[in-house]
XYZ file of C-alpha atoms in Angstrom:
296
model
C 40.523 -14.192 -31.638
C 38.822 -10.337 -30.753
C 36.331 -11.216 -32.818
C 35.703 -14.426 -30.596
C 35.730 -12.200 -27.083
C 33.665 -9.820 -28.707
C 31.889 -12.790 -29.701
C 31.435 -14.054 -25.771
C 31.495 -10.888 -24.725
C 27.874 -10.511 -26.387
C 26.301 -13.391 -25.529
C 27.316 -12.868 -21.375
C 25.833 -9.856 -22.044
C 22.916 -10.649 -23.640
C 22.630 -13.692 -20.936
C 22.408 -11.401 -18.682
C 19.979 -8.758 -19.881
C 17.006 -12.798 -20.273
C 17.753 -13.403 -15.780
C 17.186 -9.665 -14.805
C 14.064 -10.090 -16.812
C 13.312 -13.441 -16.757
C 13.503 -12.008 -12.296
C 11.529 -8.533 -13.290
C 8.489 -11.092 -15.037
C 8.543 -13.422 -11.432
C 8.048 -10.400 -9.715
C 4.831 -9.144 -11.357
C 3.418 -12.023 -11.599
C 3.815 -12.754 -6.965
C 2.090 -9.451 -7.342
C -0.530 -9.579 -9.972
C -1.309 -13.337 -7.695
C -2.742 -11.174 -4.707
C -5.523 -10.362 -7.502
C -8.775 -11.898 -6.439
C -11.362 -12.663 -4.142
C -10.028 -13.354 -0.747
C -11.543 -14.536 3.037
C -9.359 -12.440 4.538
C -8.313 -12.591 8.724
C -6.906 -9.648 10.461
C -5.080 -10.551 13.518
C -3.394 -8.241 16.144
C -1.080 -8.603 19.329
C 0.834 -6.003 21.582
C 3.517 -8.339 22.031
C 6.116 -5.742 24.725
C 6.825 -2.933 25.577
C 9.900 -0.760 27.113
C 7.546 0.937 29.753
C 7.505 -1.955 32.292
C 4.121 -0.428 33.283
C 2.847 0.575 30.717
C -0.719 -1.612 29.938
C -0.761 -4.039 26.955
C -3.775 -3.665 24.636
C -6.652 -6.176 24.048
C -5.649 -8.530 21.033
C -8.161 -7.348 17.736
C -9.497 -10.084 15.400
C -11.966 -8.930 12.509
C -12.710 -10.445 9.177
C -14.004 -9.393 5.589
C -14.504 -10.598 2.706
C -12.472 -8.637 -0.076
C -11.781 -7.761 -3.554
C -8.815 -7.210 -4.883
C -9.062 -5.990 -8.838
C -6.288 -5.197 -10.897
C -5.988 -1.246 -12.822
C -3.442 -0.769 -14.010
C -1.090 -3.602 -15.309
C 2.304 -1.821 -17.116
C 5.953 -2.875 -17.954
C 7.455 -1.009 -14.725
C 3.559 0.012 -12.522
C 1.212 -2.648 -11.045
C -1.749 -1.260 -9.489
C -4.635 -3.033 -7.176
C -7.800 -1.446 -5.554
C -9.316 -3.838 -3.013
C -12.964 -3.369 -2.514
C -14.535 -4.790 0.929
C -17.987 -6.771 0.174
C -20.656 -7.012 3.198
C -23.232 -9.424 3.359
C -22.431 -10.697 -0.374
C -23.826 -6.835 -1.975
C -22.833 -3.964 -0.085
C -19.658 -2.708 -1.917
C -16.986 -0.257 0.300
C -13.843 1.170 -1.569
C -11.326 0.123 0.883
C -6.463 0.453 -0.113
C -5.230 0.281 -3.084
C -1.218 -0.378 -3.383
C 0.605 0.677 -6.527
C 3.863 -1.073 -7.426
C 6.423 0.320 -9.499
C 9.971 -0.783 -10.915
C 12.685 1.458 -10.355
C 11.298 3.959 -8.343
C 13.375 6.560 -7.152
C 9.914 8.663 -5.041
C 8.566 8.175 -2.046
C 6.578 9.834 0.344
C 7.523 9.078 3.894
C 4.730 9.430 7.563
C 6.402 12.022 9.143
C 3.087 12.159 11.598
C 0.334 14.335 11.819
C -0.620 13.811 8.585
C 2.178 14.759 6.984
C 4.243 13.332 3.987
C 7.526 14.733 2.464
C 8.453 13.476 -0.770
C 11.865 11.298 -0.514
C 14.103 10.395 -3.729
C 16.466 7.461 -3.785
C 19.453 7.635 -5.947
C 19.463 4.900 -8.070
C 21.697 2.624 -7.220
C 19.443 1.653 -4.007
C 16.738 0.942 -6.049
C 18.609 -1.677 -9.065
C 16.397 -4.281 -9.119
C 13.671 -3.100 -6.575
C 9.388 -2.471 -6.519
C 8.108 -0.181 -4.813
C 5.306 -0.568 -2.736
C 2.664 2.682 -2.429
C 0.262 2.064 -0.376
C -3.002 4.660 -0.698
C -6.216 5.181 2.021
C -9.448 4.838 0.836
C -9.396 8.425 -0.953
C -6.321 7.822 -2.868
C -4.714 10.037 -0.905
C -0.879 9.035 0.865
C -1.139 5.910 3.369
C 2.834 4.367 3.546
C 5.247 3.548 1.209
C 8.572 1.782 1.065
C 11.373 0.316 -1.551
C 12.522 -3.412 -1.523
C 13.523 -6.796 -3.880
C 10.941 -9.673 -3.845
C 12.514 -12.595 -3.083
C 12.327 -15.600 -4.883
C 13.936 -18.512 -3.428
C 13.043 -22.147 -1.908
C 9.528 -22.047 -3.417
C 9.102 -18.912 -1.801
C 7.669 -15.453 -2.886
C 8.179 -12.646 -0.396
C 8.653 -9.112 -0.414
C 9.646 -7.093 3.240
C 10.205 -3.554 3.876
C 9.849 -1.011 7.153
C 8.084 2.537 6.282
C 6.018 5.404 8.768
C 2.848 5.135 8.241
C 0.428 6.553 10.124
C -2.286 4.933 12.730
C -4.257 2.327 11.196
C -8.193 2.578 11.509
C -8.490 0.136 14.312
C -6.898 2.064 16.268
C -6.550 5.875 15.138
C -10.051 6.849 16.600
C -9.807 6.250 20.616
C -5.627 6.210 20.215
C -3.508 9.955 21.326
C -0.194 8.232 23.151
C 1.768 7.378 19.917
C 1.244 8.545 16.347
C 3.596 7.611 13.862
C 3.358 3.064 12.827
C 6.858 1.924 12.155
C 5.390 -0.855 9.827
C 7.922 -3.553 9.397
C 5.911 -5.585 6.302
C 5.878 -8.889 4.289
C 4.312 -9.705 1.875
C 4.408 -13.307 0.578
C 2.810 -15.660 -1.840
C 0.901 -19.093 -0.607
C -0.635 -21.335 -1.816
C -3.522 -20.448 0.245
C -3.527 -16.431 -1.711
C -1.223 -14.285 0.233
C 0.139 -13.303 3.706
C 0.488 -9.447 4.710
C 2.942 -10.472 8.197
C 3.699 -7.239 10.114
C 6.557 -7.305 13.305
C 5.161 -3.431 14.161
C 6.120 0.009 16.235
C 4.050 1.794 18.099
C 5.634 5.189 18.226
C 5.441 9.059 19.819
C 7.124 11.235 17.651
C 7.678 14.737 18.966
C 9.876 17.709 17.158
C 11.336 18.035 20.809
C 12.464 14.990 21.511
C 13.979 11.762 20.812
C 11.779 9.121 19.679
C 9.705 7.008 21.723
C 8.759 3.253 20.778
C 5.392 2.720 23.407
C 4.981 -0.865 21.878
C 5.789 -3.750 19.522
C 3.250 -5.637 17.991
C 2.681 -8.723 16.354
C 0.477 -9.009 12.740
C -1.101 -10.639 10.220
C -3.484 -9.976 7.295
C -4.064 -13.765 5.875
C -5.848 -12.960 2.108
C -7.484 -17.146 1.742
C -8.201 -17.054 -1.663
C -12.010 -18.035 -3.061
C -14.159 -17.881 -6.040
C -14.116 -15.143 -7.707
C -18.144 -15.494 -7.556
C -17.776 -14.662 -4.488
C -16.885 -10.955 -5.488
C -19.166 -10.606 -8.056
C -20.938 -7.283 -6.522
C -17.185 -5.918 -5.852
C -16.242 -6.411 -9.445
C -20.030 -4.785 -10.547
C -19.965 -1.745 -8.155
C -16.020 -1.316 -9.934
C -17.335 -1.643 -13.085
C -19.949 1.421 -12.573
C -17.057 3.006 -10.230
C -14.169 3.585 -11.968
C -13.728 5.810 -14.244
C -14.666 8.287 -10.943
C -12.103 6.703 -9.261
C -9.320 7.305 -12.134
C -10.414 10.571 -11.890
C -9.673 11.624 -8.554
C -6.088 9.187 -8.842
C -5.188 11.298 -11.828
C -6.521 14.558 -9.468
C -3.783 12.898 -6.336
C -0.983 12.567 -8.972
C -0.783 15.962 -10.102
C -1.236 17.536 -6.459
C 2.044 14.650 -4.818
C 4.024 15.839 -8.027
C 4.121 19.474 -6.921
C 4.661 19.585 -3.778
C 7.261 18.160 -1.874
C 5.490 18.009 1.537
C 2.074 17.624 2.234
C -0.233 18.337 5.206
C -3.483 17.280 4.749
C -6.208 18.782 7.402
C -8.460 15.642 8.945
C -11.953 17.051 8.800
C -13.592 20.274 6.524
C -16.700 21.423 7.872
C -16.762 18.124 10.248
C -16.576 15.953 7.193
C -13.821 13.756 6.216
C -12.217 13.078 2.585
C -13.518 9.828 2.195
C -16.751 10.788 3.035
C -16.970 13.890 0.249
C -15.449 12.168 -2.121
C -17.904 8.983 -1.447
C -20.777 11.181 -2.319
C -19.739 12.530 -5.115
C -21.232 10.966 -8.348
C -20.135 8.484 -10.797
C -20.779 11.315 -13.152
C -18.449 13.813 -11.326
C -16.196 16.894 -13.999
C -12.393 16.794 -12.826
C -12.492 20.449 -11.649
C -15.903 19.094 -8.727
C -13.342 16.714 -8.134
C -10.474 18.745 -7.495
C -12.107 21.105 -5.884
C -13.187 18.357 -3.231
C -9.621 17.346 -2.497
C -8.130 20.610 -2.776
C -10.493 21.464 0.752
C -8.346 19.146 2.689
C -4.111 20.210 1.711
C -3.191 22.819 4.007
């Protein structure tokens, strides 16, 4: 009887372990399904404001051709680098997303080009994947942790987290300084969808946060033949070693700091411009010197 009980417990443990691994494998496949060549449509519209006198800004529409390159595929981490393709030949390094399983360490945006390192407890992140989004210069942008949901044929991940102003607004808006992003990633039959319900927040140290306006956003990724993004694939082949060194330098900096504040410009130049000017053969020392000049 005792042996039968032990055998039953063992079978139950194996069954639970298999189901957990199967779920994790589903998660990893959903993340990797975001790789490939895409025609992307960006659509944003302000919906309402608590201030009755607020004048809504114009809707925003844009489109692009984008290559999403798988650059790391490990048991607990997947990294995808996005590259823009302009007129089929010109390539611009775009954003990067890292996904890490049950990752307790997140960087949370705190306005004024500042991020705080936050450590989650193990129980709160059990079974979750953290999405860490990086800017074109591989500096932090935003991160958040949530569970991938696979139900009724849908594959969805959703999280709310603060972020800097988007590029479409940071050069001409000063009435808010945090974008509270509700991000929903959904794998679809045509590719994938990044749906957003965002709040534009004015944050001040001596006052309560104030919502200026809310907006709805859709980044629609429609998959096309990989050949359409051949220029991006060639560009990454020639430049991937440089950006691997840049990522490692950022890893060292982020691991050493509880709070990171970056200068917007040094000698009149932004960090991405400095890094984009580096040659593919740039040394680790040159990369360190370029980045550290922007760290306060």
